[in-house]
Coordinates of C-alpha atoms and ligand atoms in Angstrom, one line a residue:
R1 CA 35.2 -13.4 7.3
L2 CA 31.5 -13.9 7.7
R3 CA 30.3 -17.2 9.0
P4 CA 26.7 -18.4 8.8
G5 CA 24.9 -17.2 11.9
D6 CA 27.3 -14.4 12.7
T7 CA 25.3 -11.5 13.9
H8 CA 27.9 -9.3 15.7
V9 CA 30.2 -8.6 12.8
V10 CA 30.0 -4.9 13.5
A11 CA 31.3 -3.3 16.7
T12 CA 28.7 -2.6 19.3
V13 CA 27.1 0.8 19.3
E14 CA 29.3 1.9 22.2
E15 CA 32.4 1.0 20.2
V16 CA 31.4 3.2 17.3
R17 CA 33.0 6.5 18.0
P18 CA 32.5 9.4 15.7
M19 CA 35.7 10.5 13.8
T20 CA 36.7 14.0 14.9
S21 CA 36.1 15.5 11.5
D22 CA 33.0 13.4 10.9
P23 CA 30.3 15.6 9.3
F24 CA 27.6 13.0 9.9
S25 CA 27.4 12.6 13.6
P26 CA 26.1 16.1 14.6
L27 CA 23.4 16.0 12.0
L28 CA 22.3 12.4 12.5
E29 CA 22.2 13.0 16.3
R30 CA 20.0 16.0 15.7
A31 CA 17.7 14.1 13.2
R32 CA 17.5 11.3 15.7
A33 CA 16.4 13.6 18.5
H34 CA 13.8 15.3 16.3
A35 CA 12.5 11.9 15.1
L36 CA 12.2 10.5 18.6
A37 CA 10.4 13.6 19.8
H38 CA 7.9 13.2 17.0
L39 CA 7.4 9.6 17.7
A40 CA 6.9 10.2 21.4
D41 CA 4.4 12.9 20.7
Q42 CA 2.6 11.1 18.0
P43 CA 0.1 9.0 20.0
D44 CA -1.2 12.0 21.8
R45 CA -1.0 14.9 19.3
H46 CA -3.8 16.1 17.1
V47 CA -3.8 13.5 14.3
G48 CA -4.3 16.0 11.5
A49 CA -1.8 18.5 10.2
R50 CA -2.4 21.9 11.8
G51 CA -0.8 24.3 9.3
T52 CA -2.4 25.7 6.2
R53 CA -0.6 25.8 2.8
V54 CA -0.2 29.6 3.3
E55 CA 1.5 29.1 6.7
L56 CA 3.8 26.4 5.5
D57 CA 4.7 28.3 2.4
A58 CA 5.5 31.3 4.6
A59 CA 7.8 29.2 6.8
L60 CA 9.6 27.5 3.9
R61 CA 9.7 29.7 0.9
T62 CA 12.8 31.8 0.3
P63 CA 14.6 32.6 -2.9
L64 CA 17.0 29.7 -3.7
P65 CA 19.9 30.6 -1.4
M66 CA 23.0 31.8 -3.2
R67 CA 25.2 30.6 -0.4
G68 CA 24.4 27.4 1.3
E69 CA 23.0 27.5 4.8
D70 CA 24.2 25.7 8.0
S71 CA 23.1 22.1 7.7
S72 CA 22.0 21.8 11.4
A73 CA 19.9 24.9 11.0
V74 CA 18.2 23.3 7.9
I75 CA 17.4 20.1 9.8
D76 CA 16.0 22.2 12.8
L77 CA 13.9 24.2 10.4
L78 CA 12.4 21.1 8.9
A79 CA 11.7 19.6 12.3
A80 CA 10.1 22.9 13.4
Q81 CA 7.5 22.5 10.7
A82 CA 6.5 18.9 11.6
A83 CA 3.6 19.9 13.9
Q84 CA 2.2 22.2 11.2
G85 CA 2.8 20.2 8.1
V86 CA 3.2 16.5 9.1
V87 CA 0.1 14.4 9.3
A88 CA 0.4 11.9 12.2
S89 CA -0.2 9.1 9.8
G90 CA 1.7 6.8 12.2
S91 CA -0.8 7.6 15.0
P92 CA -2.7 4.5 16.3
R93 CA -5.8 6.6 15.6
Y94 CA -5.1 7.5 12.0
F95 CA -7.7 5.8 9.8
G96 CA -7.5 7.7 6.6
F97 CA -7.1 6.1 3.2
V98 CA -5.2 2.8 3.7
I99 CA -1.9 4.1 5.1
G100 CA -0.4 1.8 7.7
G101 CA 2.1 2.9 10.4
T102 CA 5.8 2.0 10.6
H103 CA 7.1 -0.8 12.7
P104 CA 10.1 0.3 14.7
V105 CA 12.4 -2.3 13.2
A106 CA 11.3 -1.2 9.7
L107 CA 12.2 2.4 10.4
A108 CA 15.6 1.3 11.9
A109 CA 16.4 -0.9 8.9
D110 CA 15.3 1.9 6.6
W111 CA 17.7 4.3 8.3
L112 CA 20.5 1.8 7.8
S113 CA 19.6 1.4 4.1
S114 CA 19.8 5.2 3.7
A115 CA 23.1 5.4 5.5
W116 CA 24.5 2.6 3.3
D117 CA 23.1 4.4 0.2
Q118 CA 22.8 1.2 -1.7
N119 CA 21.7 1.2 -5.3
A120 CA 19.6 -1.9 -5.5
G121 CA 19.6 -2.0 -9.3
I122 CA 21.9 -4.9 -9.9
H123 CA 23.8 -7.5 -7.8
A124 CA 27.1 -5.7 -8.5
T125 CA 25.9 -2.4 -6.9
S126 CA 24.6 -4.1 -3.8
P127 CA 25.0 -7.8 -3.2
L128 CA 23.4 -7.4 0.2
S129 CA 20.2 -5.9 -1.3
A130 CA 20.2 -8.6 -4.0
V131 CA 20.4 -11.5 -1.5
I132 CA 18.0 -9.9 0.9
E133 CA 15.4 -9.4 -1.8
A134 CA 15.8 -13.0 -2.9
V135 CA 15.3 -14.3 0.7
A136 CA 12.4 -11.8 1.4
A137 CA 10.8 -12.8 -1.9
D138 CA 10.7 -16.5 -0.8
W139 CA 9.3 -15.5 2.6
I140 CA 6.6 -13.4 0.9
L141 CA 5.5 -16.3 -1.4
E142 CA 5.4 -18.6 1.7
L143 CA 3.4 -16.1 3.7
F144 CA 0.8 -15.6 1.0
D145 CA 1.0 -19.3 0.0
L146 CA 1.6 -18.4 -3.7
P147 CA 3.4 -20.7 -6.2
H148 CA 7.0 -20.9 -5.2
E149 CA 8.3 -20.5 -8.7
S150 CA 6.8 -16.9 -8.9
A151 CA 9.1 -14.0 -9.4
V152 CA 8.9 -10.9 -7.1
G153 CA 9.8 -7.4 -7.9
F154 CA 10.2 -4.8 -5.2
V155 CA 8.4 -1.7 -6.5
T156 CA 7.4 1.7 -5.1
G157 CA 3.8 0.6 -4.3
C158 CA 0.8 -1.1 -5.7
Q159 CA 0.4 1.3 -8.6
M160 CA 3.7 0.2 -10.0
A161 CA 3.0 -3.4 -8.9
N162 CA -0.2 -3.3 -11.0
F163 CA 1.8 -1.8 -13.9
T164 CA 4.6 -4.4 -13.7
C165 CA 2.2 -7.4 -13.5
L166 CA 0.1 -6.1 -16.3
A167 CA 3.2 -5.5 -18.4
A168 CA 4.1 -9.2 -17.9
A169 CA 0.5 -10.1 -18.8
R170 CA 0.6 -8.0 -22.0
H171 CA 3.9 -9.7 -23.0
A172 CA 2.5 -13.1 -22.3
V173 CA -0.9 -12.9 -24.0
L174 CA 0.6 -11.3 -27.1
R175 CA 3.5 -13.8 -27.2
R176 CA 1.0 -16.6 -27.3
V177 CA -0.5 -15.2 -30.5
G178 CA 3.0 -14.7 -32.1
W179 CA 3.4 -10.9 -31.3
D180 CA 6.6 -9.5 -29.7
V181 CA 5.3 -6.5 -27.9
E182 CA 8.8 -5.5 -26.5
A183 CA 10.2 -5.3 -30.0
D184 CA 7.1 -4.2 -32.0
G185 CA 5.1 -2.3 -29.5
L186 CA 1.3 -2.1 -29.8
Q187 CA 1.0 -0.5 -33.3
G188 CA -0.6 -3.1 -35.5
A189 CA -0.7 -5.7 -32.6
P190 CA -3.7 -8.0 -32.1
R191 CA -6.3 -6.4 -29.9
I192 CA -6.1 -7.3 -26.2
H193 CA -9.4 -7.5 -24.3
V194 CA -8.9 -6.2 -20.8
V195 CA -11.7 -7.0 -18.3
T196 CA -12.0 -5.2 -15.0
S197 CA -14.9 -4.7 -12.6
A198 CA -17.0 -1.6 -11.9
E199 CA -15.0 -1.4 -8.7
S200 CA -11.5 -1.9 -9.8
H201 CA -9.0 0.5 -8.3
V202 CA -8.0 3.6 -10.3
T203 CA -4.4 2.5 -10.4
I204 CA -5.5 -0.4 -12.7
D205 CA -6.8 2.2 -15.2
V206 CA -3.6 4.2 -14.9
A207 CA -1.4 1.1 -15.4
L208 CA -3.4 0.3 -18.6
R209 CA -2.8 3.9 -19.8
Y210 CA 0.9 3.6 -19.2
L211 CA 0.9 0.3 -21.1
G212 CA -0.7 1.8 -24.2
I213 CA -3.9 -0.1 -23.8
G214 CA -6.0 2.8 -22.6
T215 CA -9.2 2.8 -20.7
R216 CA -12.0 3.5 -23.2
A217 CA -12.2 0.0 -24.5
L218 CA -12.1 -1.8 -21.1
H219 CA -14.8 -4.3 -20.4
R220 CA -16.3 -3.5 -17.0
V221 CA -18.1 -6.3 -15.3
P222 CA -20.8 -5.2 -12.8
S223 CA -20.2 -5.6 -9.1
D224 CA -22.5 -6.6 -6.3
A225 CA -23.7 -4.6 -3.3
Q226 CA -20.3 -5.2 -1.5
G227 CA -18.3 -4.2 -4.6
R228 CA -17.4 -7.8 -5.6
M229 CA -17.1 -8.6 -9.3
R230 CA -20.0 -10.7 -10.5
A231 CA -18.5 -14.0 -11.5
D232 CA -21.6 -15.0 -13.6
S233 CA -21.4 -11.7 -15.6
L234 CA -17.7 -12.3 -16.1
R235 CA -18.3 -15.8 -17.4
E236 CA -20.9 -14.6 -19.9
L237 CA -18.7 -11.7 -21.1
V238 CA -15.6 -13.8 -21.5
A239 CA -17.4 -16.4 -23.6
T240 CA -18.1 -13.6 -26.2
L241 CA -14.5 -12.4 -26.5
E242 CA -12.1 -13.5 -29.2
G243 CA -8.3 -13.2 -28.9
P244 CA -6.0 -12.3 -26.0
I245 CA -7.7 -11.6 -22.7
I246 CA -6.5 -10.1 -19.4
V247 CA -8.8 -10.1 -16.4
C248 CA -8.1 -7.8 -13.5
A249 CA -9.7 -8.9 -10.2
Q250 CA -9.4 -7.5 -6.8
A251 CA -8.7 -8.7 -3.3
G252 CA -9.7 -6.0 -0.9
N253 CA -12.1 -3.3 -2.1
V254 CA -10.7 0.1 -1.1
N255 CA -14.1 1.1 0.4
T256 CA -15.6 -2.1 1.7
G257 CA -12.6 -4.5 2.0
S258 CA -14.6 -7.1 0.1
F259 CA -13.0 -9.7 -2.2
D260 CA -14.0 -10.7 -5.7
P261 CA -15.0 -14.4 -5.9
L262 CA -11.5 -15.4 -7.0
R263 CA -11.9 -19.1 -7.4
R264 CA -14.8 -18.8 -9.8
I265 CA -13.1 -16.0 -11.6
A266 CA -9.9 -18.1 -11.9
E267 CA -12.0 -21.0 -13.3
T268 CA -13.4 -18.8 -16.0
C269 CA -10.0 -17.5 -16.9
A270 CA -8.5 -20.9 -17.1
A271 CA -11.3 -22.1 -19.4
H272 CA -10.6 -19.3 -21.8
G273 CA -6.8 -19.0 -21.6
A274 CA -7.1 -15.5 -20.0
W275 CA -4.4 -14.1 -17.8
L276 CA -5.7 -13.4 -14.3
H277 CA -4.2 -10.5 -12.4
V278 CA -5.2 -9.7 -8.8
D279 CA -4.9 -6.3 -7.2
G280 CA -4.4 -7.2 -3.6
A281 CA -2.9 -3.9 -2.3
F282 CA -3.9 -4.7 1.2
G283 CA -6.3 -7.7 0.7
L284 CA -3.5 -10.1 -0.1
W285 CA -2.4 -9.8 3.5
A286 CA -5.5 -11.7 4.5
R287 CA -3.6 -14.8 3.3
A288 CA -1.3 -14.3 6.3
S289 CA -4.2 -14.8 8.7
R290 CA -5.7 -18.2 9.3
S291 CA -9.0 -16.6 10.3
R292 CA -9.2 -14.4 7.1
A293 CA -7.4 -16.5 4.4
A294 CA -10.7 -17.9 3.2
L295 CA -11.7 -14.5 1.9
A296 CA -9.0 -14.9 -0.7
D297 CA -9.8 -18.5 -1.6
G298 CA -8.6 -19.4 -5.1
I299 CA -6.2 -16.4 -5.3
E300 CA -3.3 -18.8 -5.8
L301 CA -4.8 -19.7 -9.2
A302 CA -4.0 -16.3 -10.6
D303 CA -1.1 -15.4 -12.9
S304 CA 0.0 -12.3 -11.1
W305 CA -0.6 -10.4 -7.9
A306 CA 0.1 -6.8 -6.9
T307 CA 0.4 -5.8 -3.2
D308 CA 1.8 -3.1 -0.9
A309 CA 4.2 -3.5 2.0
H310 CA 3.9 0.1 3.1
K311 CA 0.2 -0.4 3.9
W312 CA -0.3 -3.5 5.9
L313 CA 3.3 -4.7 6.6
N314 CA 3.9 -1.3 8.2
V315 CA 7.2 -0.6 6.5
P316 CA 8.1 3.0 5.5
Y317 CA 7.1 4.4 2.2
D318 CA 7.6 3.4 -0.5
C319 CA 7.3 -0.3 -1.0
G320 CA 5.2 -2.8 -2.8
F321 CA 5.6 -6.2 -4.5
A322 CA 4.8 -7.3 -8.1
I323 CA 4.5 -11.0 -8.1
V324 CA 4.3 -13.0 -11.3
R325 CA 3.8 -16.8 -11.5
H326 CA 5.6 -16.9 -14.9
A327 CA 9.1 -15.6 -14.2
D328 CA 10.0 -15.6 -17.9
D329 CA 7.1 -13.3 -18.8
H330 CA 8.0 -11.1 -15.9
R331 CA 11.6 -10.8 -16.9
A332 CA 10.9 -10.3 -20.6
A333 CA 8.6 -7.3 -19.8
M334 CA 11.0 -5.6 -17.4
T335 CA 14.6 -6.6 -18.1
S336 CA 17.2 -4.0 -19.1
A337 CA 20.6 -4.7 -20.5
A338 CA 23.4 -2.3 -21.3
A339 CA 27.0 -2.9 -22.2
Y340 CA 28.5 -1.1 -19.2
L341 CA 26.4 -2.9 -16.6
I342 CA 27.9 -5.9 -14.9
Q343 CA 25.0 -8.3 -15.1
T344 CA 25.0 -11.8 -14.2
K345 CA 22.5 -13.4 -16.6
G346 CA 20.6 -15.2 -13.9
E347 CA 23.4 -16.4 -11.7
E348 CA 22.7 -13.6 -9.2
R349 CA 19.6 -11.5 -8.7
D350 CA 19.6 -8.3 -10.7
A351 CA 16.7 -6.3 -9.6
V352 CA 16.4 -4.4 -12.9
D353 CA 15.0 -7.6 -14.4
W354 CA 11.9 -7.4 -12.2
V355 CA 10.9 -3.8 -11.8
P356 CA 10.4 -0.7 -14.0
E357 CA 13.1 1.3 -12.1
F358 CA 16.8 1.2 -13.0
S359 CA 18.6 2.7 -10.1
R360 CA 16.6 2.6 -6.9
R361 CA 16.8 2.3 -3.1
A362 CA 17.2 -1.0 -1.3
R363 CA 13.6 -1.2 -0.1
G364 CA 13.9 -5.0 0.4
I365 CA 16.1 -4.3 3.5
P366 CA 13.2 -3.0 5.8
V367 CA 10.9 -5.7 4.4
Y368 CA 13.4 -8.4 5.4
A369 CA 13.9 -6.9 8.8
T370 CA 10.2 -6.6 9.5
L371 CA 9.3 -10.1 8.4
R372 CA 12.2 -11.5 10.4
A373 CA 11.2 -9.5 13.5
L374 CA 7.5 -10.2 13.3
G375 CA 7.7 -13.8 12.0
R376 CA 4.6 -15.5 10.6
N377 CA 2.8 -15.2 13.9
G378 CA 3.5 -11.5 14.2
V379 CA 2.2 -10.8 10.7
E380 CA -1.0 -12.8 11.4
K381 CA -1.4 -10.9 14.7
L382 CA -1.0 -7.6 13.0
V383 CA -3.6 -8.4 10.3
D384 CA -6.1 -9.9 12.9
N385 CA -5.7 -7.0 15.3
C386 CA -6.5 -4.5 12.6
C387 CA -9.6 -6.5 11.5
E388 CA -10.8 -6.9 15.1
R389 CA -10.4 -3.1 15.7
A390 CA -12.4 -2.4 12.6
S391 CA -15.2 -4.7 13.8
Q392 CA -15.1 -3.1 17.2
M393 CA -15.5 0.4 15.8
A394 CA -18.3 -0.8 13.5
R395 CA -20.1 -2.3 16.5
L396 CA -19.7 0.7 18.7
L397 CA -20.8 3.1 15.9
A398 CA -23.8 1.0 14.7
A399 CA -25.2 0.8 18.2
H400 CA -25.9 4.5 18.2
A401 CA -29.2 5.8 16.9
G402 CA -28.9 7.4 13.4
V403 CA -25.6 5.7 12.6
Q404 CA -25.5 3.1 9.8
V405 CA -22.6 0.8 8.9
L406 CA -23.0 0.4 5.1
N407 CA -20.6 -2.6 4.5
E408 CA -20.2 -6.1 5.8
V409 CA -17.0 -5.6 7.8
V410 CA -15.0 -8.6 6.6
L411 CA -11.6 -7.1 6.8
N412 CA -10.2 -3.7 8.1
Q413 CA -12.5 -1.3 6.3
V414 CA -15.7 0.3 7.6
L415 CA -18.1 2.6 5.8
V416 CA -20.4 4.7 8.0
R417 CA -23.3 7.0 7.3
F418 CA -24.9 9.5 9.6
S419 CA -28.7 10.3 9.7
D420 CA -28.8 8.7 6.3
D421 CA -27.9 12.1 5.0
D422 CA -25.0 13.3 2.7
E423 CA -24.6 16.7 4.3
M424 CA -24.7 15.3 7.9
T425 CA -22.2 12.6 7.0
R426 CA -19.8 15.2 5.4
A427 CA -20.2 17.5 8.4
V428 CA -19.3 14.6 10.9
I429 CA -16.2 13.8 8.9
K430 CA -15.1 17.4 8.9
G431 CA -15.9 17.7 12.6
V432 CA -13.9 14.7 13.4
Q433 CA -10.9 15.9 11.4
D434 CA -11.0 19.2 13.2
E435 CA -11.5 17.6 16.7
G436 CA -8.3 15.6 16.2
T437 CA -8.7 12.5 18.4
C438 CA -8.6 10.5 15.1
W439 CA -8.5 11.2 11.4
L440 CA -10.5 9.6 8.6
S441 CA -11.9 10.7 5.3
G442 CA -15.0 10.3 3.2
T443 CA -16.0 8.5 0.1
I444 CA -19.1 8.0 -2.1
W445 CA -20.5 4.5 -1.8
H446 CA -23.3 3.6 -4.2
G447 CA -24.1 7.3 -4.8
Q448 CA -24.2 8.2 -1.1
A449 CA -21.6 10.0 1.1
A450 CA -19.9 7.8 3.6
M451 CA -17.2 8.0 6.3
R452 CA -14.4 5.6 5.5
I453 CA -12.4 4.0 8.3
S454 CA -9.3 1.9 7.5
V455 CA -7.5 0.2 10.3
S456 CA -4.0 -0.7 9.1
N457 CA -1.6 0.3 11.8
R458 CA -0.1 -2.4 14.1
A459 CA -0.3 0.0 17.0
T460 CA -4.1 0.6 17.1
S461 CA -5.3 -0.8 20.4
E462 CA -8.7 -1.6 21.7
E463 CA -8.6 1.6 23.7
D464 CA -7.7 3.6 20.6
A465 CA -10.7 2.2 18.7
A466 CA -13.0 2.9 21.6
R467 CA -11.7 6.4 22.1
S468 CA -12.1 7.1 18.4
A469 CA -15.6 5.8 18.2
S470 CA -16.6 8.0 21.2
A471 CA -15.0 11.0 19.5
I472 CA -17.0 10.3 16.3
L473 CA -20.2 9.9 18.2
R474 CA -19.6 13.0 20.2
V475 CA -19.2 15.0 17.0
F476 CA -22.3 13.5 15.6
D477 CA -24.3 14.3 18.7
S478 CA -23.2 17.9 18.7
L479 CA -24.2 18.2 15.1
S480 CA -27.6 16.5 15.7
E481 CA -29.0 19.4 17.6
P482 CA -31.8 20.9 15.5
D483 CA -30.0 24.0 14.3
W484 CA -26.7 22.5 13.1
R485 CA -27.2 23.3 9.4
S486 CA -27.5 27.0 10.1
R487 CA -24.3 27.2 12.2
P488 CA -21.4 28.9 10.4
G489 CA -18.7 26.6 9.0
Q490 CA -20.5 23.3 9.3
A491 CA -21.7 22.6 5.7
V492 CA -18.5 21.7 4.0
D493 CA -17.2 19.7 1.2
V494 CA -14.9 16.9 2.2
Ligands
PLP1 C1 -3.7 1.6 -2.3 C2 -4.2 0.8 -3.4 C3 -3.6 0.8 -4.6 C4 -2.4 1.7 -5.0 O1 -1.3 1.5 -4.2 P1 -0.1 2.5 -4.0 O2 0.7 1.9 -3.0 O3 -0.8 3.8 -3.5 O4 0.5 2.7 -5.3 C5 -4.0 -0.1 -5.6 N1 -5.1 -0.9 -5.3 C6 -5.7 -0.9 -4.2 C7 -6.9 -1.8 -3.9 C8 -5.3 0.0 -3.1 O5 -5.9 0.0 -1.9

């Protein structure tokens, strides 16, 4: 029997001997060798994928085999394509989008979860997953200093977290005016006013589409120069609205890393009975850092929060959290019940009550492992290090003539423009992608092309940041020679 504190309930690794007819060992050993080779190679390899679609297609496409092929050969074939088709997104010098690396303990725990093949849908299908999610949920609320009565759903990412939270919001604001949206849908329902900002993430729009609210009638409050919702404009707008209101604010703008003025927004929402949802895909993690938490001041006053774990906690894809202060609204929007399910009506945690998925993987297990291995201090260090490396790169780049940093670097995001010129900026991005020391992508910020650097991997060191900044400046210098525009292959769309 398990006793509290028992850790060595399983045999040590040396004691686990493969069964003679075990079909798993040879394949898993092979996969492990390929995985370790990739991980060892990753810090030094070209950060981008090298193969084109045509090359990958040629390597992979065959008619659907009539007879199955040898499993080991299939694993080897996959591994052989890694250098061509796999982006080194775990590289300490991968700064594209907001991706995050993978902590070793997260990967190891993820492998175990896959080996266990747990269906995390209900307590009966995986008591381990149910209990681990409950514990990890408490830790997450503590880490972010959010109301401890909140419910947490473990979803695939922030898209589904936004969807889940806004489903709870839709339920709540309509319930308050006597409408049961779960039973009656939206046909004939009172109109809901949804307010977002000019800078809200596209996944908010998508979630509203899924929810039958659509995007045409959204109220979009203007944003300031850093992409922050203007709290005064919100206040004026909300005062003119009648009926149910949902406000979607943001912690961590995907370009600048800026935060909406959450305390002032929350005050407006409270004064008008509006539901406040915050998209904090990566920004919510600022709450885990004493030096950055002030950016998200007032966030605890919201009704719901969406965030990712696969970005800044550095767990493998896919993993995010939907957090809702009002557990009853959250459950009402998500719960499923069926006669054949063994559900426990609240005695145990049934994950189907908190997420859109029915069957799903036990993504809480790597979350638990990572939080336990890092601890509060480790998460803070991870966040602070990324922010410091972003500032370092901004400093190094801005010191160079002709290079402009467009945003206030408050978090882990940096926007850079070269020669104040769209074409040059795009050419530098393409040049850096081809050169391979680091990888990053571009964006349009206030109508101008910009390079976008996101530091969200625990492994990025001071040296990685310095090496990457030098590589970027080298590419810029090589392009700054007078004739660069006429050279073949330089003017490119990124
Ligand atoms: C990444 C991101 C999302 C979407 O998250 P996914 O995990 O890709 O679903 C939503 N909002 C913001 C601000 C993001 O950065």
